[in-house]
GROMACS .gro file of N, CA and C in nm:
model
  264
    1MET      N    1  -1.476  -2.237   5.330
    1MET     CA    2  -1.577  -2.339   5.299
    1MET      C    3  -1.528  -2.422   5.182
    2ASP      N    4  -1.548  -2.553   5.189
    2ASP     CA    5  -1.507  -2.644   5.084
    2ASP      C    6  -1.609  -2.653   4.974
    3ASN      N    7  -1.735  -2.631   5.006
    3ASN     CA    8  -1.842  -2.642   4.906
    3ASN      C    9  -1.866  -2.505   4.842
    4GLU      N   10  -1.827  -2.493   4.713
    4GLU     CA   11  -1.852  -2.369   4.641
    4GLU      C   12  -1.985  -2.379   4.569
    5THR      N   13  -2.061  -2.275   4.574
    5THR     CA   14  -2.188  -2.273   4.503
    5THR      C   15  -2.164  -2.214   4.365
    6PRO      N   16  -2.255  -2.236   4.271
    6PRO     CA   17  -2.240  -2.176   4.139
    6PRO      C   18  -2.222  -2.024   4.146
    7HIS      N   19  -2.286  -1.962   4.243
    7HIS     CA   20  -2.273  -1.817   4.258
    7HIS      C   21  -2.130  -1.781   4.294
    8ASP      N   22  -2.067  -1.860   4.379
    8ASP     CA   23  -1.929  -1.834   4.417
    8ASP      C   24  -1.835  -1.848   4.298
    9GLU      N   25  -1.862  -1.943   4.208
    9GLU     CA   26  -1.779  -1.963   4.091
    9GLU      C   27  -1.793  -1.846   3.993
   10ALA      N   28  -1.911  -1.788   3.988
   10ALA     CA   29  -1.936  -1.681   3.893
   10ALA      C   30  -1.875  -1.548   3.940
   11ALA      N   31  -1.846  -1.535   4.069
   11ALA     CA   32  -1.790  -1.411   4.121
   11ALA      C   33  -1.677  -1.442   4.218
   12VAL      N   34  -1.569  -1.496   4.168
   12VAL     CA   35  -1.454  -1.530   4.251
   12VAL      C   36  -1.375  -1.404   4.279
   13GLY      N   37  -1.353  -1.378   4.406
   13GLY     CA   38  -1.276  -1.260   4.443
   13GLY      C   39  -1.335  -1.130   4.392
   14GLY      N   40  -1.465  -1.125   4.378
   14GLY     CA   41  -1.530  -1.004   4.331
   14GLY      C   42  -1.526  -0.989   4.179
   15VAL      N   43  -1.472  -1.089   4.109
   15VAL     CA   44  -1.463  -1.083   3.964
   15VAL      C   45  -1.577  -1.165   3.904
   16ALA      N   46  -1.654  -1.105   3.816
   16ALA     CA   47  -1.763  -1.174   3.750
   16ALA      C   48  -1.703  -1.259   3.638
   17ALA      N   49  -1.690  -1.389   3.663
   17ALA     CA   50  -1.623  -1.480   3.570
   17ALA      C   51  -1.688  -1.482   3.432
   18ASP      N   52  -1.820  -1.484   3.427
   18ASP     CA   53  -1.888  -1.488   3.297
   18ASP      C   54  -1.860  -1.362   3.216
   19ARG      N   55  -1.861  -1.248   3.281
   19ARG     CA   56  -1.833  -1.122   3.212
   19ARG      C   57  -1.689  -1.119   3.163
   20LEU      N   58  -1.596  -1.162   3.248
   20LEU     CA   59  -1.455  -1.166   3.211
   20LEU      C   60  -1.432  -1.260   3.093
   21ARG      N   61  -1.495  -1.378   3.098
   21ARG     CA   62  -1.482  -1.475   2.988
   21ARG      C   63  -1.535  -1.416   2.859
   22SER      N   64  -1.648  -1.348   2.867
   22SER     CA   65  -1.709  -1.286   2.750
   22SER      C   66  -1.615  -1.183   2.688
   23ILE      N   67  -1.557  -1.099   2.771
   23ILE     CA   68  -1.464  -0.996   2.721
   23ILE      C   69  -1.344  -1.061   2.654
   24ILE      N   70  -1.285  -1.160   2.718
   24ILE     CA   71  -1.168  -1.228   2.663
   24ILE      C   72  -1.202  -1.295   2.531
   25GLU      N   73  -1.315  -1.362   2.523
   25GLU     CA   74  -1.354  -1.430   2.400
   25GLU      C   75  -1.380  -1.332   2.287
   26ARG      N   76  -1.438  -1.216   2.319
   26ARG     CA   77  -1.461  -1.114   2.216
   26ARG      C   78  -1.330  -1.061   2.161
   27VAL      N   79  -1.235  -1.036   2.249
   27VAL     CA   80  -1.104  -0.988   2.204
   27VAL      C   81  -1.037  -1.094   2.118
   28GLU      N   82  -1.045  -1.220   2.160
   28GLU     CA   83  -0.985  -1.328   2.083
   28GLU      C   84  -1.046  -1.337   1.943
   29ARG      N   85  -1.178  -1.323   1.933
   29ARG     CA   86  -1.245  -1.326   1.802
   29ARG      C   87  -1.197  -1.211   1.714
   30LEU      N   88  -1.188  -1.092   1.774
   30LEU     CA   89  -1.144  -0.976   1.696
   30LEU      C   90  -0.998  -0.991   1.651
   31GLU      N   91  -0.915  -1.050   1.736
   31GLU     CA   92  -0.776  -1.074   1.696
   31GLU      C   93  -0.769  -1.171   1.578
   32GLU      N   94  -0.853  -1.271   1.578
   32GLU     CA   95  -0.858  -1.364   1.465
   32GLU      C   96  -0.905  -1.292   1.338
   33GLU      N   97  -1.005  -1.205   1.352
   33GLU     CA   98  -1.052  -1.128   1.237
   33GLU      C   99  -0.942  -1.037   1.185
   34ARG      N  100  -0.870  -0.974   1.278
   34ARG     CA  101  -0.760  -0.885   1.237
   34ARG      C  102  -0.653  -0.964   1.163
   35LYS      N  103  -0.625  -1.083   1.210
   35LYS     CA  104  -0.525  -1.169   1.143
   35LYS      C  105  -0.572  -1.204   1.002
   36ALA      N  106  -0.698  -1.236   0.988
   36ALA     CA  107  -0.753  -1.268   0.855
   36ALA      C  108  -0.748  -1.146   0.764
   37LEU      N  109  -0.783  -1.029   0.818
   37LEU     CA  110  -0.780  -0.907   0.738
   37LEU      C  111  -0.637  -0.872   0.697
   38ALA      N  112  -0.542  -0.892   0.787
   38ALA     CA  113  -0.401  -0.865   0.752
   38ALA      C  114  -0.357  -0.956   0.637
   39GLY      N  115  -0.403  -1.079   0.638
   39GLY     CA  116  -0.372  -1.171   0.527
   39GLY      C  117  -0.434  -1.123   0.398
   40ASP      N  118  -0.556  -1.073   0.405
   40ASP     CA  119  -0.623  -1.021   0.286
   40ASP      C  120  -0.549  -0.899   0.231
   41ILE      N  121  -0.506  -0.810   0.320
   41ILE     CA  122  -0.433  -0.691   0.278
   41ILE      C  123  -0.301  -0.731   0.213
   42LYS      N  124  -0.234  -0.828   0.271
   42LYS     CA  125  -0.108  -0.877   0.214
   42LYS      C  126  -0.131  -0.930   0.073
   43ASP      N  127  -0.240  -1.003   0.054
   43ASP     CA  128  -0.273  -1.056  -0.078
   43ASP      C  129  -0.297  -0.943  -0.179
   44ILE      N  130  -0.363  -0.836  -0.135
   44ILE     CA  131  -0.390  -0.723  -0.225
   44ILE      C  132  -0.260  -0.655  -0.264
   45PHE      N  133  -0.169  -0.638  -0.168
   45PHE     CA  134  -0.040  -0.577  -0.202
   45PHE      C  135   0.039  -0.667  -0.297
   46GLN      N  136   0.029  -0.797  -0.279
   46GLN     CA  137   0.096  -0.889  -0.371
   46GLN      C  138   0.036  -0.877  -0.511
   47GLU      N  139  -0.095  -0.862  -0.518
   47GLU     CA  140  -0.163  -0.843  -0.647
   47GLU      C  141  -0.114  -0.713  -0.713
   48ALA      N  142  -0.102  -0.606  -0.633
   48ALA     CA  143  -0.054  -0.479  -0.687
   48ALA      C  144   0.088  -0.492  -0.739
   49LYS      N  145   0.171  -0.562  -0.664
   49LYS     CA  146   0.310  -0.582  -0.705
   49LYS      C  147   0.316  -0.662  -0.835
   50SER      N  148   0.232  -0.765  -0.845
   50SER     CA  149   0.228  -0.847  -0.966
   50SER      C  150   0.182  -0.767  -1.086
   51ALA      N  151   0.101  -0.665  -1.061
   51ALA     CA  152   0.051  -0.580  -1.170
   51ALA      C  153   0.150  -0.470  -1.206
   52GLY      N  154   0.266  -0.467  -1.136
   52GLY     CA  155   0.369  -0.371  -1.169
   52GLY      C  156   0.367  -0.243  -1.087
   53PHE      N  157   0.283  -0.237  -0.986
   53PHE     CA  158   0.276  -0.118  -0.902
   53PHE      C  159   0.383  -0.125  -0.793
   54ASP      N  160   0.432  -0.008  -0.750
   54ASP     CA  161   0.529   0.001  -0.642
   54ASP      C  162   0.453   0.002  -0.509
   55VAL      N  163   0.468  -0.104  -0.433
   55VAL     CA  164   0.392  -0.120  -0.308
   55VAL      C  165   0.430  -0.014  -0.205
   56LYS      N  166   0.557   0.025  -0.201
   56LYS     CA  167   0.598   0.130  -0.107
   56LYS      C  168   0.524   0.259  -0.133
   57VAL      N  169   0.510   0.293  -0.259
   57VAL     CA  170   0.440   0.416  -0.296
   57VAL      C  171   0.292   0.404  -0.262
   58ILE      N  172   0.233   0.290  -0.286
   58ILE     CA  173   0.092   0.269  -0.252
   58ILE      C  174   0.071   0.285  -0.102
   59ARG      N  175   0.161   0.228  -0.022
   59ARG     CA  176   0.151   0.243   0.125
   59ARG      C  177   0.161   0.390   0.167
   60GLN      N  178   0.250   0.463   0.101
   60GLN     CA  179   0.267   0.605   0.131
   60GLN      C  180   0.140   0.682   0.098
   61ILE      N  181   0.080   0.652  -0.016
   61ILE     CA  182  -0.046   0.718  -0.054
   61ILE      C  183  -0.155   0.687   0.047
   62ILE      N  184  -0.163   0.563   0.090
   62ILE     CA  185  -0.265   0.524   0.188
   62ILE      C  186  -0.245   0.602   0.319
   63ARG      N  187  -0.119   0.615   0.363
   63ARG     CA  188  -0.089   0.692   0.484
   63ARG      C  189  -0.131   0.838   0.466
   64GLN      N  190  -0.101   0.895   0.350
   64GLN     CA  191  -0.135   1.035   0.325
   64GLN      C  192  -0.286   1.058   0.320
   65ARG      N  193  -0.357   0.963   0.265
   65ARG     CA  194  -0.503   0.978   0.254
   65ARG      C  195  -0.570   0.981   0.391
   66LYS      N  196  -0.503   0.928   0.493
   66LYS     CA  197  -0.556   0.929   0.630
   66LYS      C  198  -0.533   1.063   0.697
   67GLN      N  199  -0.443   1.144   0.643
   67GLN     CA  200  -0.407   1.271   0.703
   67GLN      C  201  -0.494   1.384   0.649
   68GLU      N  202  -0.490   1.494   0.721
   68GLU     CA  203  -0.559   1.615   0.676
   68GLU      C  204  -0.481   1.674   0.559
   69PRO      N  205  -0.548   1.732   0.461
   69PRO     CA  206  -0.478   1.790   0.345
   69PRO      C  207  -0.371   1.893   0.384
   70ALA      N  208  -0.398   1.975   0.485
   70ALA     CA  209  -0.301   2.076   0.527
   70ALA      C  210  -0.174   2.010   0.583
   71GLU      N  211  -0.193   1.901   0.654
   71GLU     CA  212  -0.079   1.828   0.710
   71GLU      C  213   0.006   1.767   0.599
   72VAL      N  214  -0.058   1.712   0.498
   72VAL     CA  215   0.014   1.655   0.383
   72VAL      C  216   0.091   1.765   0.312
   73GLU      N  217   0.027   1.879   0.291
   73GLU     CA  218   0.092   1.990   0.222
   73GLU      C  219   0.213   2.039   0.300
   74GLU      N  220   0.200   2.048   0.432
   74GLU     CA  221   0.312   2.092   0.516
   74GLU      C  222   0.429   1.994   0.506
   75GLN      N  223   0.398   1.864   0.509
   75GLN     CA  224   0.504   1.763   0.499
   75GLN      C  225   0.573   1.770   0.363
   76GLU      N  226   0.496   1.789   0.257
   76GLU     CA  227   0.554   1.798   0.123
   76GLU      C  228   0.641   1.923   0.109
   77THR      N  229   0.599   2.033   0.169
   77THR     CA  230   0.678   2.156   0.167
   77THR      C  231   0.811   2.135   0.240
   78LEU      N  232   0.804   2.074   0.358
   78LEU     CA  233   0.927   2.046   0.433
   78LEU      C  234   1.019   1.951   0.358
   79LEU      N  235   0.961   1.851   0.296
   79LEU     CA  236   1.040   1.756   0.218
   79LEU      C  237   1.113   1.829   0.105
   80ASP      N  238   1.042   1.919   0.038
   80ASP     CA  239   1.102   1.997  -0.070
   80ASP      C  240   1.216   2.085  -0.016
   81ILE      N  241   1.192   2.151   0.096
   81ILE     CA  242   1.296   2.237   0.156
   81ILE      C  243   1.418   2.154   0.194
   82TYR      N  244   1.397   2.040   0.256
   82TYR     CA  245   1.508   1.954   0.297
   82TYR      C  246   1.585   1.903   0.175
   83ARG      N  247   1.515   1.867   0.069
   83ARG     CA  248   1.582   1.821  -0.053
   83ARG      C  249   1.669   1.931  -0.112
   84ARG      N  250   1.614   2.053  -0.119
   84ARG     CA  251   1.691   2.164  -0.173
   84ARG      C  252   1.812   2.194  -0.087
   85ALA      N  253   1.796   2.183   0.046
   85ALA     CA  254   1.908   2.207   0.136
   85ALA      C  255   2.019   2.105   0.116
   86LEU      N  256   1.982   1.984   0.073
   86LEU     CA  257   2.080   1.879   0.048
   86LEU      C  258   2.125   1.873  -0.097
   87GLY      N  259   2.075   1.966  -0.178
   87GLY     CA  260   2.113   1.971  -0.319
   87GLY      C  261   2.056   1.858  -0.401
   88MET      N  262   1.942   1.813  -0.364
   88MET     CA  263   1.877   1.701  -0.435
   88MET      C  264   1.777   1.753  -0.536
   0.00000   0.00000   0.00000
């Protein structure tokens, strides 16, 4: 048929166009927010660096704070063992 009705446009090939558009637009908005947040985080690290802090160490602390205490302790123990094995 050459004449498509609004209903046909909204569900082309069994796909609900409005729902699909909504999902895509939500993801796009969140990606923009993530980009803005990444810029803010970059600014904070630059501020820390300007204040004389070691950004690598700050990143490491942030990673460790996300882990369980037992996991951090295990990693630190292994690090110590490996250092001693290498004579460090």
